[in-house]
mmCIF file with all atom_site columns, C-alpha atoms in Angstrom:
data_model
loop_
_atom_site.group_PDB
_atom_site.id
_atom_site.type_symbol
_atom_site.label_atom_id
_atom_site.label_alt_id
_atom_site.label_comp_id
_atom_site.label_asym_id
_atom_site.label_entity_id
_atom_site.label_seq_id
_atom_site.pdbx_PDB_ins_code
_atom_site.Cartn_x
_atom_site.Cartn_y
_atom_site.Cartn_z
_atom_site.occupancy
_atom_site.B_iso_or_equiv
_atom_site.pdbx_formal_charge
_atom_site.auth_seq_id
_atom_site.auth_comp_id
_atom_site.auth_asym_id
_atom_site.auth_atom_id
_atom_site.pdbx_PDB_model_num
ATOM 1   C CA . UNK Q 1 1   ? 55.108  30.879  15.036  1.00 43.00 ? 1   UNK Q CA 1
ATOM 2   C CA . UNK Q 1 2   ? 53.476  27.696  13.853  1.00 42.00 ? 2   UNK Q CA 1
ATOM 3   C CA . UNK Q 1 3   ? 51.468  27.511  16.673  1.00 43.00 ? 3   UNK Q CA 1
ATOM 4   C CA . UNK Q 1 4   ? 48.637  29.769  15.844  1.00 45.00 ? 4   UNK Q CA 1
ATOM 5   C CA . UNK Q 1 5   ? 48.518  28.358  12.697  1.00 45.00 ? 5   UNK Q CA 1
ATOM 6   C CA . UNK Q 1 6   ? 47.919  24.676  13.872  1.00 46.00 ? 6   UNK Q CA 1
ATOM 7   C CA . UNK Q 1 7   ? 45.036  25.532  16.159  1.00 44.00 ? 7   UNK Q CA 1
ATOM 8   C CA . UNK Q 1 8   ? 43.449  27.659  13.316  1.00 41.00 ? 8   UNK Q CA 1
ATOM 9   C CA . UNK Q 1 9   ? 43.277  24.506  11.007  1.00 42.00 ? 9   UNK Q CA 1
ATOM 10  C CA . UNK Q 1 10  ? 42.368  22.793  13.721  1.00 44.00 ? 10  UNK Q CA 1
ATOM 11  C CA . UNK Q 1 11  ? 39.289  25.217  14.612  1.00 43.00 ? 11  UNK Q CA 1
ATOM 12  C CA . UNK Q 1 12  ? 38.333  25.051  10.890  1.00 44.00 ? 12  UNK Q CA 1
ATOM 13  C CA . UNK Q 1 13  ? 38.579  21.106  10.915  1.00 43.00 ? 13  UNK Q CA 1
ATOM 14  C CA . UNK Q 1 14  ? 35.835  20.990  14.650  1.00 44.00 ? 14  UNK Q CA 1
ATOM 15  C CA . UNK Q 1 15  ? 33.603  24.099  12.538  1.00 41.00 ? 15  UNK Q CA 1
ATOM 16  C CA . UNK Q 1 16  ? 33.877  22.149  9.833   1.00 41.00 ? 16  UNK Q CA 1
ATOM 17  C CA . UNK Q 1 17  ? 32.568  18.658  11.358  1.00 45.00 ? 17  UNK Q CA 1
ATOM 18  C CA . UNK Q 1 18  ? 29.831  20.675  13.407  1.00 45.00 ? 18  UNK Q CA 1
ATOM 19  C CA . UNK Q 1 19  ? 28.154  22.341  10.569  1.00 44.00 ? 19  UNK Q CA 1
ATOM 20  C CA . UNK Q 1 20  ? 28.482  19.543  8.269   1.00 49.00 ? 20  UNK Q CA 1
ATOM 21  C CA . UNK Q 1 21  ? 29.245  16.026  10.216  1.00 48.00 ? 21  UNK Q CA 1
ATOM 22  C CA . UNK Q 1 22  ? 28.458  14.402  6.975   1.00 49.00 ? 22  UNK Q CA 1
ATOM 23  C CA . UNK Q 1 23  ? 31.286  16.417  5.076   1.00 51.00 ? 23  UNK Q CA 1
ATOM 24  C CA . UNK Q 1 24  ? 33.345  12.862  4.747   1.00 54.00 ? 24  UNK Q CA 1
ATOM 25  C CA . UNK Q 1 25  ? 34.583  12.312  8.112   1.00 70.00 ? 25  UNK Q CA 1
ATOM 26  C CA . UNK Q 1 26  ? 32.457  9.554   9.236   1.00 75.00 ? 26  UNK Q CA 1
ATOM 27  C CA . UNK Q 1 27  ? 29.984  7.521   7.268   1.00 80.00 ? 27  UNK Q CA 1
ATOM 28  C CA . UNK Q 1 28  ? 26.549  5.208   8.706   1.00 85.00 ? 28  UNK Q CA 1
ATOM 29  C CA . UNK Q 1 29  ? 26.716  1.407   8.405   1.00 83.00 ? 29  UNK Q CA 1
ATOM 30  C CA . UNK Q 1 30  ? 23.147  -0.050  8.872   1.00 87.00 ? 30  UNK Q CA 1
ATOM 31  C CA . UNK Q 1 31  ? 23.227  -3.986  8.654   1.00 87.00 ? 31  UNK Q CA 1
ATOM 32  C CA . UNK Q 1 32  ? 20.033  -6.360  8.678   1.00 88.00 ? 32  UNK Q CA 1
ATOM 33  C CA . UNK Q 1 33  ? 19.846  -9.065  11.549  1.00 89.00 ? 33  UNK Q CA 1
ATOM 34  C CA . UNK Q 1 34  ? 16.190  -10.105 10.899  1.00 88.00 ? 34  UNK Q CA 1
ATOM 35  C CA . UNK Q 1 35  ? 12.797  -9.855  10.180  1.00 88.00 ? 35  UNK Q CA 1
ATOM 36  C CA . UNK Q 1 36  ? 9.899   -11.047 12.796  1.00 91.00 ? 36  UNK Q CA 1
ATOM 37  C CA . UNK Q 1 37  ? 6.175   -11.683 11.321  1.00 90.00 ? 37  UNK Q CA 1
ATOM 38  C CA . UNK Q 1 38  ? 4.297   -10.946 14.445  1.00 91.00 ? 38  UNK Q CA 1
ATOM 39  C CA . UNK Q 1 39  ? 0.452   -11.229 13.210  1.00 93.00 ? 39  UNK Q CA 1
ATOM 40  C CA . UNK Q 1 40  ? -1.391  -10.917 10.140  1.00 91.00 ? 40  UNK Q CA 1
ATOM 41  C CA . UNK Q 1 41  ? -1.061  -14.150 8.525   1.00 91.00 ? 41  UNK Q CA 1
ATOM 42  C CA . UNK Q 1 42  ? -4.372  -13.462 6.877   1.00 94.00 ? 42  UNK Q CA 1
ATOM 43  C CA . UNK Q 1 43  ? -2.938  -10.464 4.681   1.00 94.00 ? 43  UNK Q CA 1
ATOM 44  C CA . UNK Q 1 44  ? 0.771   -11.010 4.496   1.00 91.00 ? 44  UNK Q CA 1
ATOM 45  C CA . UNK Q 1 45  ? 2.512   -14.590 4.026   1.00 90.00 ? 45  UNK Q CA 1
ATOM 46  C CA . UNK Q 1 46  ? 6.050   -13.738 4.813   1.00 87.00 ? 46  UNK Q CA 1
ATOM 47  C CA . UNK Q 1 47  ? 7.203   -17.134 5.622   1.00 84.00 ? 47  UNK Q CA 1
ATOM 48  C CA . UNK Q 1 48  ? 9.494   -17.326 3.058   1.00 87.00 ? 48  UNK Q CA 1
ATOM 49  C CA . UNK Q 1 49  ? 11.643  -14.364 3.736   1.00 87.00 ? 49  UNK Q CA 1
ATOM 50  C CA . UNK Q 1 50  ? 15.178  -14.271 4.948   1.00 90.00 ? 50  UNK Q CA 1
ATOM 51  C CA . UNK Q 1 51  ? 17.916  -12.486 6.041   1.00 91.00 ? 51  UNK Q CA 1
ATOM 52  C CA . UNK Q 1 52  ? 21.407  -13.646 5.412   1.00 91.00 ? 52  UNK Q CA 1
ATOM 53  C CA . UNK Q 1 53  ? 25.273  -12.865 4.953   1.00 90.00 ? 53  UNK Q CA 1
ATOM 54  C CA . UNK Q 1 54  ? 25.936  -11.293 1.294   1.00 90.00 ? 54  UNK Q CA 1
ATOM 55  C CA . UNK Q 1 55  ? 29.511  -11.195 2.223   1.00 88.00 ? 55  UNK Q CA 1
ATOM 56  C CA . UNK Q 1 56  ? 31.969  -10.083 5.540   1.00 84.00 ? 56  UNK Q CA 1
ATOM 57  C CA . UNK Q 1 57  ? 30.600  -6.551  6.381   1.00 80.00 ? 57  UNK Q CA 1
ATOM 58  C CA . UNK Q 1 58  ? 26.923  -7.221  4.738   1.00 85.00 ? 58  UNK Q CA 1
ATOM 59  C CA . UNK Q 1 59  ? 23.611  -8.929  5.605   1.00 90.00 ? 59  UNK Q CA 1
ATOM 60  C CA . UNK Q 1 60  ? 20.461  -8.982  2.662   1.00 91.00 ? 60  UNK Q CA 1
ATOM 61  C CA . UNK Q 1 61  ? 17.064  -9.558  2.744   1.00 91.00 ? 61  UNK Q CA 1
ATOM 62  C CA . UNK Q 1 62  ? 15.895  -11.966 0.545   1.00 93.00 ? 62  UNK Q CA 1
ATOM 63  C CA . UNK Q 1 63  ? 12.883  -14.254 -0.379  1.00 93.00 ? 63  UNK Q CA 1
ATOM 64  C CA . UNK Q 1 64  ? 9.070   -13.946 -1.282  1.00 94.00 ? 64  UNK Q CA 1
ATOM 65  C CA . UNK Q 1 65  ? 6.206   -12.501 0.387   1.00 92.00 ? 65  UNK Q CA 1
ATOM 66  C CA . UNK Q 1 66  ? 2.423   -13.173 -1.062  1.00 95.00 ? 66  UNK Q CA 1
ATOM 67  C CA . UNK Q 1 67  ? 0.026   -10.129 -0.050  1.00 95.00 ? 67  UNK Q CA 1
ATOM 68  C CA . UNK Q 1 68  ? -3.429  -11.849 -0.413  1.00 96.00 ? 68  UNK Q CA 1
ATOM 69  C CA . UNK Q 1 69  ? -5.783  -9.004  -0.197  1.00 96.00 ? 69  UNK Q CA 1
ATOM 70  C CA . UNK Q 1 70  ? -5.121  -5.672  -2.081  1.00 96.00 ? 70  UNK Q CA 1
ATOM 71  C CA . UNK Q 1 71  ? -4.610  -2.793  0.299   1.00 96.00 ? 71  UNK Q CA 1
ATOM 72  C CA . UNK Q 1 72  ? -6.643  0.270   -0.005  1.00 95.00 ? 72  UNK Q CA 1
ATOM 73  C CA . UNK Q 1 73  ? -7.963  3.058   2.548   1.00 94.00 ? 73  UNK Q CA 1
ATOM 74  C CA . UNK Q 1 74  ? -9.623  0.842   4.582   1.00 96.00 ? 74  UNK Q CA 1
ATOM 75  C CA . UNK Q 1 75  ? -5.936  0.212   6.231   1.00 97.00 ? 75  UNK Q CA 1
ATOM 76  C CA . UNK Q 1 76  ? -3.529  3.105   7.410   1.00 96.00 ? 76  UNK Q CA 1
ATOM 77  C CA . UNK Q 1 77  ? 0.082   1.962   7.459   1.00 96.00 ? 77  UNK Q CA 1
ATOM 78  C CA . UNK Q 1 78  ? 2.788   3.709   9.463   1.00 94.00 ? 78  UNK Q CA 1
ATOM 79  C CA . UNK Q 1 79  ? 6.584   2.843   11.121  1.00 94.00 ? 79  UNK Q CA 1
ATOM 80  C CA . UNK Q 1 80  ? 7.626   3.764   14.543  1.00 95.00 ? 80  UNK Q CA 1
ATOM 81  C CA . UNK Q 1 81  ? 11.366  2.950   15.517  1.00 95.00 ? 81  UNK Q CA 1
ATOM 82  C CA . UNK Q 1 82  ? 13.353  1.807   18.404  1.00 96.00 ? 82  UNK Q CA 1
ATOM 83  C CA . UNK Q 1 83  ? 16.486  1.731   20.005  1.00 96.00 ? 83  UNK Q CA 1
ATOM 84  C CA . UNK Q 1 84  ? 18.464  -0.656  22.015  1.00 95.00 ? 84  UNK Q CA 1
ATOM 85  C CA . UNK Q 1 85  ? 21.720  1.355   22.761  1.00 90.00 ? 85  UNK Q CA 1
ATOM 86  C CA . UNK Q 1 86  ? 23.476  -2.366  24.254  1.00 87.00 ? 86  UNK Q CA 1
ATOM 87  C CA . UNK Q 1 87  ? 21.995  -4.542  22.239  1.00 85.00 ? 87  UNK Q CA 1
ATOM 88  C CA . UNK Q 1 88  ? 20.503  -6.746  25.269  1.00 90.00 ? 88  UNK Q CA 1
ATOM 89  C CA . UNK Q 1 89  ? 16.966  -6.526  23.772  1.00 88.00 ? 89  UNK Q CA 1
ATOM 90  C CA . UNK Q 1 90  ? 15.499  -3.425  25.802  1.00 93.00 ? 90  UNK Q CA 1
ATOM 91  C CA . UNK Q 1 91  ? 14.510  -1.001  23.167  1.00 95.00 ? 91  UNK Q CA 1
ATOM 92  C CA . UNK Q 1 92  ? 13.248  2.541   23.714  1.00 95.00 ? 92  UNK Q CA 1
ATOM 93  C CA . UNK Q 1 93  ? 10.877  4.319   21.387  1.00 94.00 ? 93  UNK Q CA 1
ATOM 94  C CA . UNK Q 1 94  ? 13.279  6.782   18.925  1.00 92.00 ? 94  UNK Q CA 1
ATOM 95  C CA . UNK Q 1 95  ? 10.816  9.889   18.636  1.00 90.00 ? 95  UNK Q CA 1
ATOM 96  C CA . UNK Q 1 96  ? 11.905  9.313   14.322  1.00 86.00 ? 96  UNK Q CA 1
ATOM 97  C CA . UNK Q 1 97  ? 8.840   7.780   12.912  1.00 90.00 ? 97  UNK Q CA 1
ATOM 98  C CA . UNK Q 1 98  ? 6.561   7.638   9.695   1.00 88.00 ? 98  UNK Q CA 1
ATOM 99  C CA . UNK Q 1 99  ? 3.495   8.067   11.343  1.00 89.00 ? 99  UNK Q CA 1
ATOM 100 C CA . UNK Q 1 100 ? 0.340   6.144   10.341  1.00 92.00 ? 100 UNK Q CA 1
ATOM 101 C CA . UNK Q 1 101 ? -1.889  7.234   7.403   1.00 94.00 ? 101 UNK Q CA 1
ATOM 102 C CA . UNK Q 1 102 ? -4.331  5.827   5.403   1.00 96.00 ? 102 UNK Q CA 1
ATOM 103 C CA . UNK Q 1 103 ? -2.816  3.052   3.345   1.00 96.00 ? 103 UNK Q CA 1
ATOM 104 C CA . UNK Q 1 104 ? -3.340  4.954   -0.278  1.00 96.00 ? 104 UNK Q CA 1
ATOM 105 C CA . UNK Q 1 105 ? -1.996  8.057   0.913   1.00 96.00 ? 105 UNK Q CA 1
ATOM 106 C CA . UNK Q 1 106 ? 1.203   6.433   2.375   1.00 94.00 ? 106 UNK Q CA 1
ATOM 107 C CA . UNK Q 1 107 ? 1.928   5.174   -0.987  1.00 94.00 ? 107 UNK Q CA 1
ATOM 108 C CA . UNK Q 1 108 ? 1.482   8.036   -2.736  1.00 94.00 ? 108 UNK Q CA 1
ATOM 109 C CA . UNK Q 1 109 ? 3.582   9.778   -0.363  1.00 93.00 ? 109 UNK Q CA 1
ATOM 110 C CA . UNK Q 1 110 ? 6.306   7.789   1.780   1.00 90.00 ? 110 UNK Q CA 1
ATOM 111 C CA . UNK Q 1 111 ? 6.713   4.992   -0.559  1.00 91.00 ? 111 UNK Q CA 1
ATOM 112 C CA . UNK Q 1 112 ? 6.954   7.077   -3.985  1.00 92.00 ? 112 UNK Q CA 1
ATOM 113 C CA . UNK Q 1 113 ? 9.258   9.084   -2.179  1.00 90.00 ? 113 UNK Q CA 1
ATOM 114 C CA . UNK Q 1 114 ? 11.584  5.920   -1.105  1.00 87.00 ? 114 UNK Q CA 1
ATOM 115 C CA . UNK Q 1 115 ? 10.902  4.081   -4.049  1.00 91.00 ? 115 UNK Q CA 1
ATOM 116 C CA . UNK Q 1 116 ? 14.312  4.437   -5.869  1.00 88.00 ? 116 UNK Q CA 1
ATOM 117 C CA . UNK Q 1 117 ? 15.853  2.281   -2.672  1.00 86.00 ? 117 UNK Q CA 1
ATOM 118 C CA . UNK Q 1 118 ? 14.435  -0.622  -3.275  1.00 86.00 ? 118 UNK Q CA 1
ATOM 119 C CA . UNK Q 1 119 ? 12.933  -1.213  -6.530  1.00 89.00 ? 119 UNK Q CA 1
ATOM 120 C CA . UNK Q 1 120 ? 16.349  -2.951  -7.623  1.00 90.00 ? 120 UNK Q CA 1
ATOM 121 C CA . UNK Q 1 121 ? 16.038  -5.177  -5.545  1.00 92.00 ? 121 UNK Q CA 1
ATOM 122 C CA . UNK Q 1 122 ? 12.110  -6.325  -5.873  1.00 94.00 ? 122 UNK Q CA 1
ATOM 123 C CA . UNK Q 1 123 ? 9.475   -6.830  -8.008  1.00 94.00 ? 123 UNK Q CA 1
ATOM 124 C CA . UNK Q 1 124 ? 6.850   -4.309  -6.181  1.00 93.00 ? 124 UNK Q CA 1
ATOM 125 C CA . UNK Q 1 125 ? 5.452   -1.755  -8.569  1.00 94.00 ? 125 UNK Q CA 1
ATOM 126 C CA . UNK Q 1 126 ? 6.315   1.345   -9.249  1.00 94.00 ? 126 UNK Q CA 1
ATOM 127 C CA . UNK Q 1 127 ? 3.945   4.761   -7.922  1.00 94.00 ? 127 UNK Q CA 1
ATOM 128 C CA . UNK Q 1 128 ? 3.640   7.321   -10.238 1.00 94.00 ? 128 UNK Q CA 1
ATOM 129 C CA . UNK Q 1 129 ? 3.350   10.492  -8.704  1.00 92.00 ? 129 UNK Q CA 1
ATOM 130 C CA . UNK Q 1 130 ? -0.184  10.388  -8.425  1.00 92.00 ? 130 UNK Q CA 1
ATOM 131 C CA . UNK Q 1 131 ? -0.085  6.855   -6.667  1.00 91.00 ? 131 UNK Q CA 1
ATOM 132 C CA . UNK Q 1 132 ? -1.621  3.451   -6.535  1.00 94.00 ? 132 UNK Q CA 1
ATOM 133 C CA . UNK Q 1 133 ? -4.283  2.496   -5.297  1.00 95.00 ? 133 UNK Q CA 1
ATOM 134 C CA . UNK Q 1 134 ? -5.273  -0.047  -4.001  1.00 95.00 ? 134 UNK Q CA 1
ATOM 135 C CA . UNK Q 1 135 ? -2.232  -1.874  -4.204  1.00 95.00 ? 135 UNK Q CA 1
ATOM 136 C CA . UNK Q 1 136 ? -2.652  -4.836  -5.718  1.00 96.00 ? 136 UNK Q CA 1
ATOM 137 C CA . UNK Q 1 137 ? -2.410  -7.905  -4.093  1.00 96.00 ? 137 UNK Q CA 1
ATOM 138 C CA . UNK Q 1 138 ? 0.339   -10.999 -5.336  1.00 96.00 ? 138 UNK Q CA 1
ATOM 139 C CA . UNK Q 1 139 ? 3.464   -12.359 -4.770  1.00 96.00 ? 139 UNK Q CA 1
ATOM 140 C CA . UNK Q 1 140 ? 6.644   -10.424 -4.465  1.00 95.00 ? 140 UNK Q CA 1
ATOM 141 C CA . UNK Q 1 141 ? 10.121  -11.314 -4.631  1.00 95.00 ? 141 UNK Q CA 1
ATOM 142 C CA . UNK Q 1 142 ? 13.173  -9.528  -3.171  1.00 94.00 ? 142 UNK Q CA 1
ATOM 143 C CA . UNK Q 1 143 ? 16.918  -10.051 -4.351  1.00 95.00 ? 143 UNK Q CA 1
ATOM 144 C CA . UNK Q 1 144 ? 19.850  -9.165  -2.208  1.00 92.00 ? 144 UNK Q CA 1
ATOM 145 C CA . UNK Q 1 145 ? 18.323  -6.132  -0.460  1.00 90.00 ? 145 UNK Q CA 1
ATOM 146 C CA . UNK Q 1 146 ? 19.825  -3.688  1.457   1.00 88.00 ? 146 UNK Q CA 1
ATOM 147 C CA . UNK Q 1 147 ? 20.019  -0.809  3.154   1.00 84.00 ? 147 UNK Q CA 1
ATOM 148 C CA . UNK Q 1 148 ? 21.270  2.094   1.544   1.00 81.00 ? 148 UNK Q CA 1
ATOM 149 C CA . UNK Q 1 149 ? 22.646  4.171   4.687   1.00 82.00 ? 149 UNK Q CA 1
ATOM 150 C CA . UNK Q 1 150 ? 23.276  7.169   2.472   1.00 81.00 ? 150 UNK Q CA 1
ATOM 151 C CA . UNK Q 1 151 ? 19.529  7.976   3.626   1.00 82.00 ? 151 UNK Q CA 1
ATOM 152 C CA . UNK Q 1 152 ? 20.293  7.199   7.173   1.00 83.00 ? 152 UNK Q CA 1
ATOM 153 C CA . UNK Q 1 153 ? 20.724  10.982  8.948   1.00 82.00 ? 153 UNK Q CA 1
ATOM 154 C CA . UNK Q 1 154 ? 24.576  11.132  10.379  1.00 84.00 ? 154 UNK Q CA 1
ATOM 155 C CA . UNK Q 1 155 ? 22.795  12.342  13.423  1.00 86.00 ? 155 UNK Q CA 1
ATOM 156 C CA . UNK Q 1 156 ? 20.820  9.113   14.445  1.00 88.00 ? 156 UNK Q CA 1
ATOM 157 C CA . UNK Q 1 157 ? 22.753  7.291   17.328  1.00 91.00 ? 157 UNK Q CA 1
ATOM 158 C CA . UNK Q 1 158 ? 24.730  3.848   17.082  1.00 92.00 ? 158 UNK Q CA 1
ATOM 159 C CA . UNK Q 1 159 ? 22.809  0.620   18.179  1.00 93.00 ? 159 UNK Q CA 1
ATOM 160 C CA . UNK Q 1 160 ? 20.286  -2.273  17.848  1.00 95.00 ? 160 UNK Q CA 1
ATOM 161 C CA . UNK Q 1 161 ? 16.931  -0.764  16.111  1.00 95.00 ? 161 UNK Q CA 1
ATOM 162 C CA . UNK Q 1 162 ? 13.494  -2.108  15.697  1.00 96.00 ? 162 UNK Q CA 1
ATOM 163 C CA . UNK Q 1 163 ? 11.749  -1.009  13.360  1.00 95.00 ? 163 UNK Q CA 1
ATOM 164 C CA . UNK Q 1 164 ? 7.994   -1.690  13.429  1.00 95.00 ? 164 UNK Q CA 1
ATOM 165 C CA . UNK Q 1 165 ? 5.619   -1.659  10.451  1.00 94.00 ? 165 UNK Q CA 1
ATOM 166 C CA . UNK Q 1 166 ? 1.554   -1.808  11.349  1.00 95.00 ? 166 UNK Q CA 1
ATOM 167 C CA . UNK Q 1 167 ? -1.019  -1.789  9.223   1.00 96.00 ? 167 UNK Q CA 1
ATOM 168 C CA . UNK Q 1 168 ? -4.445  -0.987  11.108  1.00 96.00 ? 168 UNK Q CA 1
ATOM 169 C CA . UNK Q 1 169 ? -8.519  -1.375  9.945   1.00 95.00 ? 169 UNK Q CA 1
ATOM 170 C CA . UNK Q 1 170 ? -9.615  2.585   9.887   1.00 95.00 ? 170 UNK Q CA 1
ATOM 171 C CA . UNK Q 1 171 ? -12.204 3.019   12.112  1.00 91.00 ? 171 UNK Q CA 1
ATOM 172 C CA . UNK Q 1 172 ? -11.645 0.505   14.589  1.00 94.00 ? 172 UNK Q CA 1
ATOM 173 C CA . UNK Q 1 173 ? -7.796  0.942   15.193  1.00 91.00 ? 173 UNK Q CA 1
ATOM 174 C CA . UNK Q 1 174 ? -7.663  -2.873  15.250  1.00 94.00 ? 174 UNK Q CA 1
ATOM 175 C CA . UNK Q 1 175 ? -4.151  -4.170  14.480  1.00 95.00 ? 175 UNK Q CA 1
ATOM 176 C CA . UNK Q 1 176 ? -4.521  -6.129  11.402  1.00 95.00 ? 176 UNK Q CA 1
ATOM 177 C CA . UNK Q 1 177 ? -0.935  -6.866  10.403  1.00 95.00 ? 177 UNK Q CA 1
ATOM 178 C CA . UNK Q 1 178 ? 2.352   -6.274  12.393  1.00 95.00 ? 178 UNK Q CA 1
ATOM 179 C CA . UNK Q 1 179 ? 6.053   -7.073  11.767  1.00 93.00 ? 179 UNK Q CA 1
ATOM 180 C CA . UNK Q 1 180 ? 9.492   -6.122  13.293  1.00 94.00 ? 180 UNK Q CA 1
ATOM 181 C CA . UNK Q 1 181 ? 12.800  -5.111  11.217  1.00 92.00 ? 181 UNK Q CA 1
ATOM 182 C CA . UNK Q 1 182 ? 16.052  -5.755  13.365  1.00 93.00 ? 182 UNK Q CA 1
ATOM 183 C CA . UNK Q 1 183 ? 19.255  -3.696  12.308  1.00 92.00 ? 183 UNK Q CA 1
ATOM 184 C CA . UNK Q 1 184 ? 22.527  -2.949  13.397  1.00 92.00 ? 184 UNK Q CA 1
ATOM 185 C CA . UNK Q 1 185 ? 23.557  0.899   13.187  1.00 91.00 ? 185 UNK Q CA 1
ATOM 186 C CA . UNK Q 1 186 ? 27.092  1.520   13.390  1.00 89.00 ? 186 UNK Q CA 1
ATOM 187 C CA . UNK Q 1 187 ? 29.423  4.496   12.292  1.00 87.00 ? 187 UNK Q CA 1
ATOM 188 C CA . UNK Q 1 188 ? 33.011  4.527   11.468  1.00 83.00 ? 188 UNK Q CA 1
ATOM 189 C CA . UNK Q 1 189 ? 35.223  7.585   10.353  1.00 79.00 ? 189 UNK Q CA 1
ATOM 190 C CA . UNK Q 1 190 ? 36.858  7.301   6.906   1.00 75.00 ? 190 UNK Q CA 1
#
């Protein structure tokens, strides 16, 4: 007699979790490991920036960057991502990406959109809606930043990411700045 009734609940409980996975059961951990200044020296001075423990289960960003040139549409800016499913330092290209558009526009689009993450934690300015541009160049400071894995989609896989940011000359597709974001995605149920 209460055998039908267990595997009912328990049918709700899988329909549940497959049409909303988010619905409380598990929950995305994103932690930083590091940031890499690969080129670019010439527009970004990064030196100072630093990842480190904010306390058992959390790493933060913190430091001061100095843009020296002001950015306009003579750049296009754009992430791609990465996995490393084992952590050994073989990533894949994630098809997730914020593809590359001219450096004004991004602002006015990606960056007003994901504004509200970070300006806590920073000094950058804030975009109206109808942007900024160019952004102005100067020094900028970042507190204790994190990731906020709340915009992390339940759907993106554990692992090691890269994340790559690039900032190319328009016209010539020449690589004028490039850096590397390393973070640890894990999931646990709650």
């Amino acid at each position: 007699m209460y055998q039908p009734s267990i595997v009912l609940l328990a049918t709700i409980a899988i329909v549940c979790f497959v049409l909303d996975p988010s619905a409380g059961l598990m929950k995305v951990i994103v932690d930083f490991d590091r940031w890499e200044h690969v080129n670019g020296s010439e527009i970004f001075n990064v030196e100072k920036l630093r990842v480190r423990k904010f306390n058992r289960t959390l790493s933060v960003l913190n430091g001061t960057g100095v843009l020296l040139v002001d950015l306009g549409d003579t750049y296009e800016y754009g992430l791609s991502f990465a996995r490393s499913a084992q952590g050994n330092n073989q990533y894949d290209a994630y098809p997730m990406k914020l593809a590359s558009r001219p450096f004004c526009e991004f602002v006015k689009t990606h960056y007003h959109e994901y504004q509200h993450i970070f300006l806590n934690f920073t000094n950058l300015p804030h975009v109206p809606k109808e942007g900024l541009c160019p952004f102005p160049k100067g020094e900028y400071w970042v507190k204790d930043a994190y990731i906020d894995s709340s915009v992390i989609p339940i759907v993106v896989p554990e692992g090691f990411w890269r994340v790559t940011t690039e900032l190319r000359i328009i016209g010539t597709g020449e690589i004028a700045a490039r850096g590397h974001m390393f973070v640890k995605l894990t999931k646990e149920y709650v």
